[in-house]
């Protein structure tokens, strides 16, 4: 089965043989008047002009790309998409300027999602998360990372990771699974945090590994959550068990999380709003990817965004993600994140598209299959109703997706799931 997309006004390939950093982030490999040929589930040919004609076959599908921008399927490299309940009741607290850590200490925030997630059955969690995945897909996202961390006991953490596995099987969006038992200290361990850390290291990590339920481990390294020393212990244990590591680092206060990410050679450090210069340098020196989450900065009303310009200048590879979660970034739309990356992080359109495609693919360890439009890569492709890449970011607050192709098949048409 062959599909050809021809006469594409703006074909954004994001091609590259390595992760993009520094000035390379500003090159998205754009081809004007381009074409893409898809055979089965992968890209068979691409180029510019009339070159597609030699691939025309009777019975094949031909899509006209006039007036369209075509990109690789978007990759959301940081989400908490599996959870019970919702937290709109926190809005008045936010407006009364009660801080995130204070809401957490009052038993709200993460801990109220933990209560709802523990109570929910696996089927309930699957069906709630599948609705969010539908929204992601219709907004152009074809692969996501999904973290556990609303269970905070062994049974519930394993349940969340099994939800990831089930969604990966049953939904067109691909799921990369991350174990995040170290998302918060659960209430019942409030006065014995050491016992909870031992539970993570001695019971949860071995079980996650035994059942092969995750590729990554993440730890929330932040004032009032897990300290630098605790994070180091947890992530070293995960590494020793053969899991790759990520950190939530320096989201609100700089505690040296970015420096630790460099020291541990983590795949990525995420948030980084308060990262120090030394931390950013440590990340650059160790090729740690910065996964930036500008809608979270917006939603927390921090009045401050991560210093993306400094990171790019220092050569830190930057990716962007939604942080889709019930408290601090309840959105499924990477298009929204792209707008905030432009106006909050002051990133340029080509930097932004690289950050939600090729660099995001590296952040989830799938760079060999996805993240750019290149021959032999998977045909995960989005066709946007935008005449060029700048337009896609300039026109905001609406869904610009026309067609989404996943594994070579059209799964979204006119912005609606088929
Ligand atoms: Zn997060």
XYZ file of C-alpha atoms and ligand atoms in Angstrom:
419
model
C 0.000 0.000 0.000
C 1.559 3.284 -1.164
C 0.650 6.827 -0.123
C 2.168 9.941 -1.695
C 1.979 13.469 -0.303
C 2.838 15.856 -3.157
C 3.206 19.628 -3.733
C 3.891 20.261 -0.033
C 4.362 23.997 0.493
C 6.515 23.471 3.581
C 8.037 20.041 4.223
C 9.765 20.143 7.610
C 12.043 17.093 7.703
C 13.960 17.737 10.969
C 16.528 15.356 9.454
C 19.865 14.864 11.137
C 22.205 12.045 12.090
C 22.624 13.270 15.668
C 20.793 15.270 18.298
C 20.444 18.985 17.493
C 22.174 21.517 19.712
C 23.520 25.066 19.433
C 23.070 26.581 15.976
C 21.893 23.247 14.532
C 18.700 23.642 16.537
C 17.820 26.467 14.152
C 17.908 24.168 11.093
C 14.798 22.028 10.612
C 15.753 20.786 7.117
C 12.854 22.525 5.389
C 12.081 21.657 1.738
C 9.699 23.894 -0.220
C 7.467 22.186 -2.780
C 8.368 18.810 -1.335
C 6.976 15.294 -1.517
C 6.977 12.176 0.651
C 6.387 8.594 -0.517
C 5.152 6.078 2.051
C 5.323 2.313 1.527
C 3.723 0.182 4.227
C 4.641 1.672 7.576
C 7.761 3.561 6.534
C 9.084 6.363 4.346
C 10.288 5.064 0.969
C 11.358 8.300 -0.730
C 11.208 12.050 -0.396
C 12.452 15.126 -2.166
C 11.292 18.223 -3.985
C 9.316 19.088 -7.111
C 7.953 16.440 -9.477
C 10.170 13.586 -8.293
C 7.125 11.846 -6.795
C 5.784 11.049 -10.296
C 7.971 7.984 -10.765
C 6.374 6.481 -7.621
C 2.734 6.848 -8.767
C 0.999 3.459 -8.781
C -2.581 2.494 -9.664
C -4.672 2.205 -6.534
C -2.269 4.232 -4.381
C -3.402 7.225 -2.316
C -2.264 10.715 -3.344
C -2.649 13.644 -0.934
C -2.230 17.219 -2.152
C 0.016 19.242 0.168
C -0.742 22.636 -1.372
C -1.057 25.223 1.409
C 0.130 22.706 4.005
C 3.022 22.283 6.402
C 4.105 18.653 6.847
C 6.179 17.572 9.856
C 7.268 14.367 11.567
C 4.656 13.069 14.047
C 5.061 15.163 17.186
C 6.656 13.468 20.213
C 5.599 14.459 23.723
C 8.636 13.506 25.812
C 7.257 14.303 29.285
C 3.694 13.454 30.352
C 1.754 12.186 33.349
C -1.188 11.190 31.185
C -2.358 8.283 33.383
C -4.190 9.507 36.490
C -7.500 9.427 38.352
C -9.714 12.458 39.033
C -9.034 16.071 38.093
C -8.028 19.163 40.079
C -10.019 22.159 38.866
C -10.886 22.802 42.545
C -7.333 24.141 42.959
C -7.972 27.144 40.713
C -9.123 29.486 43.527
C -6.092 28.421 45.631
C -3.783 29.259 42.747
C -5.408 32.674 42.390
C -5.032 33.219 46.141
C -1.306 32.681 45.454
C -0.945 29.527 47.544
C 2.332 28.026 46.244
C 2.697 24.563 44.716
C 4.791 23.222 47.594
C 2.295 24.648 50.136
C -0.662 23.013 48.351
C 1.356 19.773 48.449
C 2.049 20.134 52.183
C -1.664 20.681 52.774
C -2.368 17.223 51.279
C -3.522 18.682 47.958
C -1.619 18.723 44.693
C -0.067 15.407 43.736
C -1.444 13.698 46.834
C -5.088 14.245 45.863
C -4.340 12.689 42.458
C -2.661 9.812 44.298
C -5.850 9.160 46.262
C -7.983 9.111 43.089
C -5.467 6.991 41.150
C -5.148 4.378 43.900
C -8.934 4.061 43.988
C -9.377 3.714 40.206
C -9.368 0.292 38.549
C -6.972 -0.492 35.732
C -9.856 -0.353 33.244
C -10.952 3.064 34.487
C -7.419 4.427 34.179
C -7.053 2.971 30.676
C -10.315 4.471 29.439
C -9.632 7.924 30.971
C -6.089 8.049 29.585
C -7.268 6.798 26.167
C -9.491 9.894 25.856
C -6.455 12.069 26.490
C -4.448 10.078 23.947
C -7.229 10.683 21.400
C -6.834 14.426 21.976
C -3.071 14.142 21.670
C -3.392 12.241 18.404
C -5.874 14.687 16.864
C -3.452 17.481 17.829
C -0.586 15.792 15.978
C 1.181 13.753 18.673
C 2.100 10.203 17.632
C 4.448 9.086 20.462
C 4.532 10.027 24.129
C 6.461 9.283 27.273
C 4.137 8.388 30.160
C 5.273 8.432 33.788
C 3.835 6.565 36.746
C 3.965 8.381 40.093
C 0.372 8.779 41.248
C 0.406 5.359 42.903
C 3.273 5.750 45.387
C 2.850 2.199 46.658
C 4.114 -0.881 44.885
C 0.725 -2.221 43.794
C -0.526 1.119 42.441
C 2.747 2.004 40.706
C 2.773 -1.372 38.957
C -0.904 -0.824 38.050
C -0.048 2.501 36.390
C 2.812 0.964 34.401
C 0.513 -1.849 33.262
C -1.916 0.848 32.086
C 0.945 2.240 29.978
C 1.527 -1.196 28.481
C -2.166 -1.693 27.743
C -2.463 1.745 26.090
C 0.621 1.079 23.981
C -1.066 -2.073 22.660
C -4.582 -0.714 22.187
C -4.095 2.918 21.083
C -2.410 4.231 17.903
C -0.178 6.577 19.960
C 3.043 4.790 21.006
C 3.900 4.899 24.712
C 7.378 4.993 26.244
C 6.993 3.981 29.877
C 8.771 5.694 32.786
C 8.670 4.527 36.408
C 8.335 7.494 38.768
C 7.645 6.120 42.227
C 9.829 9.035 43.388
C 7.220 11.638 42.418
C 6.362 12.575 46.032
C 6.557 11.138 49.538
C 3.139 9.540 50.185
C 1.218 10.698 53.287
C 1.698 7.404 55.152
C 5.495 7.859 54.962
C 5.440 11.574 55.840
C 7.360 10.918 59.066
C 9.609 8.172 57.698
C 10.818 9.229 54.265
C 13.809 6.871 54.539
C 11.430 3.893 54.635
C 9.725 5.089 51.429
C 13.061 5.552 49.654
C 14.010 2.009 50.671
C 10.666 0.768 49.341
C 11.429 2.372 45.964
C 14.956 0.965 45.833
C 14.430 -2.484 47.342
C 10.934 -3.385 46.166
C 9.572 -1.174 43.367
C 12.598 -0.922 41.065
C 13.333 -4.683 41.118
C 9.680 -5.473 40.381
C 9.463 -2.918 37.541
C 12.570 -4.470 36.041
C 11.423 -8.055 36.570
C 8.152 -7.415 34.739
C 9.897 -5.228 32.144
C 7.395 -2.410 32.682
C 9.556 0.672 32.042
C 12.444 1.985 29.958
C 13.226 4.923 32.245
C 13.167 5.949 35.899
C 12.471 9.558 36.887
C 12.819 11.308 40.261
C 11.374 14.661 41.389
C 14.491 16.403 42.700
C 13.198 19.585 44.336
C 13.093 21.445 47.635
C 10.393 19.759 49.750
C 10.299 16.638 47.548
C 13.494 14.547 47.069
C 16.881 15.989 48.015
C 20.011 15.775 45.884
C 21.387 12.874 47.963
C 18.084 10.978 47.911
C 17.754 11.497 44.152
C 21.309 10.253 43.610
C 20.597 7.069 45.597
C 17.322 6.340 43.802
C 18.668 6.982 40.306
C 21.886 5.034 40.920
C 19.765 2.079 42.038
C 17.677 2.396 38.869
C 20.799 2.579 36.720
C 22.239 -0.505 38.407
C 18.996 -2.327 37.580
C 19.441 -1.411 33.899
C 16.917 1.428 33.618
C 17.839 4.703 31.904
C 17.394 7.813 34.025
C 15.666 11.194 33.927
C 15.149 13.898 36.592
C 12.543 16.520 37.334
C 15.092 19.172 38.290
C 15.132 22.776 39.509
C 11.457 23.390 38.697
C 10.815 26.003 41.372
C 14.044 26.359 43.397
C 17.619 25.641 42.301
C 18.850 22.746 44.440
C 21.574 21.583 42.072
C 19.384 19.183 40.083
C 20.876 20.182 36.741
C 24.386 19.626 38.139
C 23.321 16.188 39.380
C 21.877 15.331 35.946
C 25.321 16.066 34.489
C 27.100 14.058 37.190
C 24.844 11.007 36.643
C 24.878 11.427 32.841
C 21.087 11.297 32.833
C 19.350 11.084 29.473
C 17.377 14.213 30.346
C 16.653 16.789 33.018
C 13.198 18.306 32.886
C 11.617 21.658 33.938
C 14.874 23.560 34.794
C 13.165 26.925 35.348
C 15.560 27.663 38.217
C 18.623 25.820 36.834
C 21.953 27.493 37.639
C 24.558 28.405 35.038
C 26.860 25.730 36.484
C 24.036 23.208 36.124
C 23.439 24.106 32.495
C 27.170 23.799 31.809
C 27.221 20.357 33.448
C 24.329 19.315 31.217
C 26.063 20.611 28.075
C 29.291 18.804 29.001
C 27.447 15.481 29.442
C 24.915 15.764 26.592
C 21.957 15.778 28.977
C 18.798 16.817 27.123
C 16.810 19.707 28.622
C 13.116 18.855 28.397
C 11.406 22.237 28.851
C 7.749 22.575 29.849
C 6.658 26.183 29.260
C 2.923 25.594 29.783
C 3.756 24.461 33.344
C 5.604 27.737 34.033
C 2.549 29.549 32.694
C 0.104 27.477 34.732
C 2.102 27.835 37.967
C 2.176 31.598 37.363
C 5.901 31.527 38.096
C 6.405 34.759 36.184
C 9.508 33.074 34.871
C 10.452 30.558 32.176
C 13.482 28.295 31.798
C 16.441 30.068 30.187
C 16.178 28.284 26.845
C 18.304 30.874 25.038
C 21.196 30.335 27.465
C 20.864 26.549 27.158
C 20.948 26.684 23.363
C 23.923 29.062 23.481
C 25.784 26.638 25.784
C 25.037 23.683 23.491
C 22.452 21.901 25.668
C 20.089 19.942 23.379
C 16.548 21.181 24.054
C 13.264 19.246 23.775
C 9.769 20.532 24.590
C 6.824 18.674 26.133
C 3.343 19.237 27.574
C 3.933 17.817 31.093
C 0.247 16.803 30.628
C -0.919 16.292 34.226
C -3.981 17.061 36.353
C -2.471 19.838 38.450
C 0.130 22.008 36.761
C -0.385 21.526 33.017
C -3.739 20.018 32.110
C -3.310 20.106 28.345
C -2.761 17.466 25.668
C -1.720 19.950 22.986
C 1.897 20.216 21.890
C 0.739 22.980 19.536
C -0.079 25.043 22.637
C 3.367 24.246 24.060
C 4.924 25.421 20.777
C 3.237 28.809 21.165
C 4.466 29.158 24.764
C 7.953 28.092 23.689
C 7.960 30.973 21.236
C 6.588 33.697 23.502
C 7.777 32.388 26.903
C 11.108 30.729 26.054
C 11.812 32.967 23.035
C 12.661 29.970 20.878
C 12.540 30.310 17.092
C 10.070 28.240 15.026
C 12.765 25.899 13.628
C 14.203 25.365 17.126
C 10.713 24.632 18.399
C 9.862 22.019 15.780
C 13.216 20.246 16.307
C 12.437 20.217 20.043
C 9.124 18.335 19.573
C 10.451 15.894 16.969
C 14.091 14.760 16.624
C 15.333 15.970 20.022
C 12.213 14.600 21.708
C 12.870 11.241 20.005
C 16.335 11.209 21.603
C 14.777 12.089 24.968
C 12.619 8.945 24.792
C 15.287 6.729 23.224
C 13.455 6.216 19.904
C 15.659 8.323 17.618
C 16.455 5.413 15.296
C 12.794 4.945 14.292
C 11.068 8.305 14.635
C 11.596 12.054 15.061
C 12.488 13.017 11.492
C 11.262 12.448 7.964
C 13.975 10.345 6.350
C 13.984 7.280 4.134
C 13.453 4.062 6.156
C 12.180 5.875 9.219
C 8.632 5.152 10.404
C 5.898 7.018 8.509
C 4.589 9.027 11.475
C 3.596 12.279 9.749
C 1.383 15.305 10.445
C -0.173 17.508 7.756
C -1.084 20.927 9.164
C -3.412 23.563 7.729
C -0.549 26.083 7.737
C 1.202 27.451 4.667
C 4.565 27.559 6.436
C 6.191 26.732 9.782
C 6.021 30.314 11.089
C 2.279 30.342 10.435
C 1.849 27.161 12.501
C 3.220 28.948 15.578
C 1.899 32.435 14.796
C -1.735 31.298 14.533
C -2.502 29.967 18.012
C -5.120 28.540 20.347
C -6.743 26.310 17.727
C -5.955 22.886 16.315
C -4.251 23.221 12.920
C -4.064 19.481 12.242
C -5.610 18.283 8.986
C -4.249 14.711 8.668
C -2.193 12.453 10.941
C -0.466 9.379 9.529
C 0.684 6.757 12.083
C 2.736 3.744 10.982
C 1.821 4.623 7.381
C -1.940 4.692 8.015
C -4.223 7.746 8.044
C -5.608 7.883 11.598
C -6.844 11.510 11.683
C -8.670 13.261 8.844
C -9.890 16.901 8.906
C -8.680 17.014 12.497
C -10.935 14.119 13.549
C -9.895 10.592 14.552
C -10.861 8.095 11.832
Zn 6.357 16.205 35.294
